[in-house]
PDB file of C-alpha atoms in Angstrom:
ATOM      1  CA  MET G  16       0.094   0.334  -0.080  1.00  0.00           C
ATOM      2  CA  THR G  17       1.049   3.932  -0.054  1.00  0.00           C
ATOM      3  CA  MET G  18       1.663   6.702   1.990  1.00  0.00           C
ATOM      4  CA  ARG G  19      -0.730   9.468   0.820  1.00  0.00           C
ATOM      5  CA  THR G  20       0.054  12.833   0.124  1.00  0.00           C
ATOM      6  CA  ILE G  21      -2.481  14.554   2.442  1.00  0.00           C
ATOM      7  CA  VAL G  22      -4.324  17.684   0.402  1.00  0.00           C
ATOM      8  CA  ARG G  23      -4.888  21.207   2.771  1.00  0.00           C
ATOM      9  CA  PHE G  24      -6.904  23.752   3.818  1.00  0.00           C
ATOM     10  CA  GLY G  25      -8.355  25.135   0.107  1.00  0.00           C
ATOM     11  CA  ASP G  26      -9.310  21.762  -1.753  1.00  0.00           C
ATOM     12  CA  PRO G  27     -13.194  21.231  -1.817  1.00  0.00           C
ATOM     13  CA  VAL G  28     -12.638  17.820  -0.833  1.00  0.00           C
ATOM     14  CA  LEU G  29     -12.331  18.920   2.700  1.00  0.00           C
ATOM     15  CA  VAL G  30     -15.578  20.326   2.866  1.00  0.00           C
ATOM     16  CA  THR G  31     -17.709  17.766   1.200  1.00  0.00           C
ATOM     17  CA  PRO G  32     -19.582  15.602   2.868  1.00  0.00           C
ATOM     18  CA  THR G  33     -18.764  12.225   1.697  1.00  0.00           C
ATOM     19  CA  ALA G  34     -20.667   9.120   0.458  1.00  0.00           C
ATOM     20  CA  PRO G  35     -21.032   5.923   2.413  1.00  0.00           C
ATOM     21  CA  VAL G  36     -18.730   3.152   1.134  1.00  0.00           C
ATOM     22  CA  THR G  37     -21.664   0.306  -0.310  1.00  0.00           C
ATOM     23  CA  ARG G  38     -18.949  -2.125  -1.390  1.00  0.00           C
ATOM     24  CA  PHE G  39     -16.882  -3.981   0.298  1.00  0.00           C
ATOM     25  CA  ASP G  40     -14.023  -4.958  -1.820  1.00  0.00           C
ATOM     26  CA  GLN G  41     -10.701  -4.749  -3.058  1.00  0.00           C
ATOM     27  CA  HIS G  42     -10.965  -1.183  -3.880  1.00  0.00           C
ATOM     28  CA  THR G  43     -12.023  -0.389   0.139  1.00  0.00           C
ATOM     29  CA  GLU G  44      -9.376  -2.895   1.643  1.00  0.00           C
ATOM     30  CA  ASN G  45      -6.803  -0.679  -0.152  1.00  0.00           C
ATOM     31  CA  LEU G  46      -8.108   2.475   0.731  1.00  0.00           C
ATOM     32  CA  VAL G  47      -8.227   1.527   4.718  1.00  0.00           C
ATOM     33  CA  GLN G  48      -4.426   0.488   4.167  1.00  0.00           C
ATOM     34  CA  ASP G  49      -3.494   3.643   2.454  1.00  0.00           C
ATOM     35  CA  LEU G  50      -5.555   5.587   5.163  1.00  0.00           C
ATOM     36  CA  LEU G  51      -3.561   3.034   8.243  1.00  0.00           C
ATOM     37  CA  GLU G  52       0.018   3.564   6.443  1.00  0.00           C
ATOM     38  CA  THR G  53      -0.442   7.224   5.824  1.00  0.00           C
ATOM     39  CA  VAL G  54      -2.132   7.648   9.774  1.00  0.00           C
ATOM     40  CA  ASP G  55       1.332   5.482  11.057  1.00  0.00           C
ATOM     41  CA  ALA G  56       3.543   8.497  11.218  1.00  0.00           C
ATOM     42  CA  PRO G  57       4.684  10.451  14.066  1.00  0.00           C
ATOM     43  CA  GLY G  58       2.097  13.279  15.231  1.00  0.00           C
ATOM     44  CA  ARG G  59      -0.707  11.733  13.409  1.00  0.00           C
ATOM     45  CA  ALA G  60      -3.499  10.805  15.363  1.00  0.00           C
ATOM     46  CA  GLY G  61      -6.241  10.402  12.688  1.00  0.00           C
ATOM     47  CA  LEU G  62      -6.933  10.704   9.154  1.00  0.00           C
ATOM     48  CA  ALA G  63     -10.164  10.707   7.355  1.00  0.00           C
ATOM     49  CA  ALA G  64     -10.358   9.754   3.486  1.00  0.00           C
ATOM     50  CA  THR G  65     -11.274  13.109   2.214  1.00  0.00           C
ATOM     51  CA  GLN G  66      -7.803  14.312   3.347  1.00  0.00           C
ATOM     52  CA  ILE G  67      -6.480  11.892   0.957  1.00  0.00           C
ATOM     53  CA  GLY G  68      -8.794  13.091  -1.584  1.00  0.00           C
ATOM     54  CA  VAL G  69     -11.332  10.168  -1.177  1.00  0.00           C
ATOM     55  CA  GLY G  70     -15.232  11.251  -0.795  1.00  0.00           C
ATOM     56  CA  LEU G  71     -15.935   8.293   1.158  1.00  0.00           C
ATOM     57  CA  ARG G  72     -16.942   7.346   4.696  1.00  0.00           C
ATOM     58  CA  VAL G  73     -13.763   5.938   6.532  1.00  0.00           C
ATOM     59  CA  PHE G  74     -11.362   7.451   8.743  1.00  0.00           C
ATOM     60  CA  SER G  75      -8.173   5.896  10.320  1.00  0.00           C
ATOM     61  CA  TYR G  76      -6.640   6.059  14.103  1.00  0.00           C
ATOM     62  CA  ASN G  77      -3.444   6.311  15.799  1.00  0.00           C
ATOM     63  CA  VAL G  78      -3.734   6.886  19.517  1.00  0.00           C
ATOM     64  CA  HIS G  79      -1.489   6.289  22.193  1.00  0.00           C
ATOM     65  CA  GLY G  80      -0.680   2.967  20.382  1.00  0.00           C
ATOM     66  CA  ARG G  81      -4.076   2.037  19.096  1.00  0.00           C
ATOM     67  CA  ILE G  82      -4.226   2.023  15.795  1.00  0.00           C
ATOM     68  CA  GLY G  83      -7.795   1.156  12.998  1.00  0.00           C
ATOM     69  CA  TYR G  84     -10.702   2.389  11.178  1.00  0.00           C
ATOM     70  CA  VAL G  85     -13.975   2.859  10.848  1.00  0.00           C
ATOM     71  CA  ILE G  86     -16.036   2.369   7.831  1.00  0.00           C
ATOM     72  CA  ASN G  87     -19.182   4.482   7.764  1.00  0.00           C
ATOM     73  CA  PRO G  88     -18.477   5.946  10.944  1.00  0.00           C
ATOM     74  CA  GLU G  89     -21.517   7.674  13.361  1.00  0.00           C
ATOM     75  CA  ILE G  90     -21.348   9.304  16.445  1.00  0.00           C
ATOM     76  CA  ALA G  91     -23.325   7.107  18.552  1.00  0.00           C
ATOM     77  CA  GLU G  92     -22.726   9.118  21.833  1.00  0.00           C
ATOM     78  CA  LEU G  93     -20.846  12.459  23.260  1.00  0.00           C
ATOM     79  CA  SER G  94     -20.486  13.023  26.938  1.00  0.00           C
ATOM     80  CA  GLU G  95     -21.945  16.414  28.375  1.00  0.00           C
ATOM     81  CA  GLU G  96     -19.036  16.865  30.004  1.00  0.00           C
ATOM     82  CA  LEU G  97     -16.443  18.731  27.603  1.00  0.00           C
ATOM     83  CA  GLN G  98     -12.885  19.119  27.091  1.00  0.00           C
ATOM     84  CA  ASP G  99     -10.579  21.935  25.868  1.00  0.00           C
ATOM     85  CA  CYS G 100      -8.098  20.781  24.220  1.00  0.00           C
ATOM     86  CA  ASP G 101      -5.820  22.503  21.599  1.00  0.00           C
ATOM     87  CA  GLU G 102      -6.170  20.767  18.282  1.00  0.00           C
ATOM     88  CA  GLY G 103      -4.701  20.816  15.042  1.00  0.00           C
ATOM     89  CA  CYS G 104      -4.811  19.229  11.374  1.00  0.00           C
ATOM     90  CA  LEU G 105      -2.874  17.702   9.135  1.00  0.00           C
ATOM     91  CA  SER G 106      -5.091  19.750   6.331  1.00  0.00           C
ATOM     92  CA  VAL G 107      -4.178  22.927   8.033  1.00  0.00           C
ATOM     93  CA  PRO G 108      -0.369  22.500   8.995  1.00  0.00           C
ATOM     94  CA  ASP G 109       1.497  23.932  11.994  1.00  0.00           C
ATOM     95  CA  LEU G 110      -1.884  25.560  13.256  1.00  0.00           C
ATOM     96  CA  TRP G 111      -3.673  24.687  16.752  1.00  0.00           C
ATOM     97  CA  TYR G 112      -6.319  26.461  18.737  1.00  0.00           C
ATOM     98  CA  PRO G 113      -8.095  25.607  21.479  1.00  0.00           C
ATOM     99  CA  THR G 114     -10.987  23.823  20.674  1.00  0.00           C
ATOM    100  CA  LYS G 115     -14.157  22.234  22.965  1.00  0.00           C
ATOM    101  CA  ARG G 116     -15.321  18.340  22.409  1.00  0.00           C
ATOM    102  CA  ALA G 117     -16.678  16.013  24.499  1.00  0.00           C
ATOM    103  CA  GLN G 118     -14.259  14.426  26.783  1.00  0.00           C
ATOM    104  CA  HIS G 119     -15.862  10.626  26.008  1.00  0.00           C
ATOM    105  CA  THR G 120     -17.075   9.660  22.431  1.00  0.00           C
ATOM    106  CA  THR G 121     -18.490   6.807  21.587  1.00  0.00           C
ATOM    107  CA  VAL G 122     -18.353   5.753  17.179  1.00  0.00           C
ATOM    108  CA  THR G 123     -20.242   3.476  15.478  1.00  0.00           C
ATOM    109  CA  GLY G 124     -19.477   1.867  11.798  1.00  0.00           C
ATOM    110  CA  VAL G 125     -18.515  -1.564  10.300  1.00  0.00           C
ATOM    111  CA  ASP G 126     -15.212  -2.985   9.460  1.00  0.00           C
ATOM    112  CA  LEU G 127     -14.208  -4.392   5.830  1.00  0.00           C
ATOM    113  CA  ARG G 128     -16.350  -7.594   6.324  1.00  0.00           C
ATOM    114  CA  ASN G 129     -19.235  -4.998   6.688  1.00  0.00           C
ATOM    115  CA  GLU G 130     -19.609  -6.268  10.368  1.00  0.00           C
ATOM    116  CA  PRO G 131     -20.182  -3.941  13.467  1.00  0.00           C
ATOM    117  CA  ILE G 132     -17.645  -2.117  15.228  1.00  0.00           C
ATOM    118  CA  THR G 133     -17.553   0.132  18.222  1.00  0.00           C
ATOM    119  CA  VAL G 134     -14.955   2.550  18.962  1.00  0.00           C
ATOM    120  CA  LYS G 135     -14.980   4.380  22.613  1.00  0.00           C
ATOM    121  CA  GLY G 136     -12.373   6.693  23.587  1.00  0.00           C
ATOM    122  CA  THR G 137     -11.485   9.599  26.123  1.00  0.00           C
ATOM    123  CA  GLY G 138      -9.855  12.269  26.091  1.00  0.00           C
ATOM    124  CA  LEU G 139      -7.328  12.707  23.078  1.00  0.00           C
ATOM    125  CA  MET G 140      -8.967   9.574  21.339  1.00  0.00           C
ATOM    126  CA  ALA G 141     -12.175  11.122  21.925  1.00  0.00           C
ATOM    127  CA  GLN G 142     -10.697  13.876  20.207  1.00  0.00           C
ATOM    128  CA  CYS G 143      -9.848  12.264  17.640  1.00  0.00           C
ATOM    129  CA  LEU G 144     -13.177  10.529  17.096  1.00  0.00           C
ATOM    130  CA  GLN G 145     -15.057  13.461  16.980  1.00  0.00           C
ATOM    131  CA  HIS G 146     -12.278  15.375  14.120  1.00  0.00           C
ATOM    132  CA  GLU G 147     -12.372  13.102  11.784  1.00  0.00           C
ATOM    133  CA  THR G 148     -16.109  12.055  11.951  1.00  0.00           C
ATOM    134  CA  ASP G 149     -16.350  16.056  11.500  1.00  0.00           C
ATOM    135  CA  HIS G 150     -14.297  15.946   8.587  1.00  0.00           C
ATOM    136  CA  LEU G 151     -16.333  13.264   6.536  1.00  0.00           C
ATOM    137  CA  ASP G 152     -19.595  15.018   7.685  1.00  0.00           C
ATOM    138  CA  GLY G 153     -17.446  18.073   5.321  1.00  0.00           C
ATOM    139  CA  ILE G 154     -16.629  20.023   9.107  1.00  0.00           C
ATOM    140  CA  LEU G 155     -12.651  20.839   9.506  1.00  0.00           C
ATOM    141  CA  TYR G 156     -11.616  21.784  13.067  1.00  0.00           C
ATOM    142  CA  ILE G 157     -11.594  25.183  12.292  1.00  0.00           C
ATOM    143  CA  ASP G 158     -14.951  25.498  11.640  1.00  0.00           C
ATOM    144  CA  ARG G 159     -15.857  24.980  15.691  1.00  0.00           C
ATOM    145  CA  LEU G 160     -13.834  27.720  16.870  1.00  0.00           C
ATOM    146  CA  GLU G 161     -14.556  30.404  18.869  1.00  0.00           C
ATOM    147  CA  PRO G 162     -15.637  33.330  16.188  1.00  0.00           C
ATOM    148  CA  ALA G 163     -11.776  35.432  17.469  1.00  0.00           C
ATOM    149  CA  ASP G 164     -10.116  31.935  17.190  1.00  0.00           C
ATOM    150  CA  ARG G 165     -11.129  31.206  13.394  1.00  0.00           C
ATOM    151  CA  LYS G 166     -10.402  35.122  12.444  1.00  0.00           C
ATOM    152  CA  ARG G 167      -6.984  34.206  13.338  1.00  0.00           C
ATOM    153  CA  ALA G 168      -6.771  30.854  12.294  1.00  0.00           C
ATOM    154  CA  LEU G 169      -8.154  32.513   8.682  1.00  0.00           C
ATOM    155  CA  ARG G 170      -5.808  35.053   8.626  1.00  0.00           C
ATOM    156  CA  ALA G 171      -2.540  32.405   9.500  1.00  0.00           C
ATOM    157  CA  ILE G 172      -3.503  30.165   6.753  1.00  0.00           C
ATOM    158  CA  ARG G 173      -3.456  32.973   4.037  1.00  0.00           C
ATOM    159  CA  ARG G 174       0.188  34.512   5.571  1.00  0.00           C
ATOM    160  CA  SER G 175       0.951  30.814   5.424  1.00  0.00           C
ATOM    161  CA  ASP G 176       3.930  29.451   2.932  1.00  0.00           C
ATOM    162  CA  TRP G 177       1.331  26.236   2.312  1.00  0.00           C
ATOM    163  CA  PHE G 178      -1.811  27.935   1.271  1.00  0.00           C
ATOM    164  CA  LEU G 179      -2.625  28.549  -2.389  1.00  0.00           C
ATOM    165  CA  PRO G 180      -6.294  29.996  -3.089  1.00  0.00           C
ATOM    166  CA  ALA G 181      -7.878  28.385  -5.740  1.00  0.00           C
ATOM    167  CA  GLU G 182      -7.154  30.510  -8.396  1.00  0.00           C
ATOM    168  CA  GLN G 183      -3.604  30.289  -8.200  1.00  0.00           C
ATOM    169  CA  ALA G 184      -3.756  26.351  -7.851  1.00  0.00           C
ATOM    170  CA  ALA G 185      -5.773  25.922 -10.895  1.00  0.00           C
ATOM    171  CA  ARG G 186      -3.371  28.232 -12.892  1.00  0.00           C
ATOM    172  CA  GLN G 187      -0.641  25.561 -11.348  1.00  0.00           C
ATOM    173  CA  ASN G 188      -2.182  22.920 -12.737  1.00  0.00           C
TER     174      ASN G 188
END
């Protein structure tokens, strides 16, 4: 399988809700393997299919030695207890902002055999499950920031050396 390139902020795939996986075949297995291999690098906690340019409802995670994936994930439970955590994103590199997330989260979905699975998490794992599910719904973590932090984040993105507005990116292709 392959370590895939990460899609960056500004690409429409990141804000487009994903389609559910309906075929459980070699293509799906390859996608899951690519997600697992790509997330298995230092500093990476999770990776949604959209972040590698694929509009299907799949993500992988790698939190405290716990590595896995969920196909067609849905948030089944969010605790009322919240955590304030600094959050970043591979698709919005080098920017971290305080983000409120549920302290405990349960996600349900299926595996490669289309068998039901449940993943529960607390702390960083809960944050990861929520963050990656958001990606699959077309939501970026910066969409959840307090207004002043969101404004600072968008300003920092525009000033970053990795961001190309859509018009510039189209001209380079």
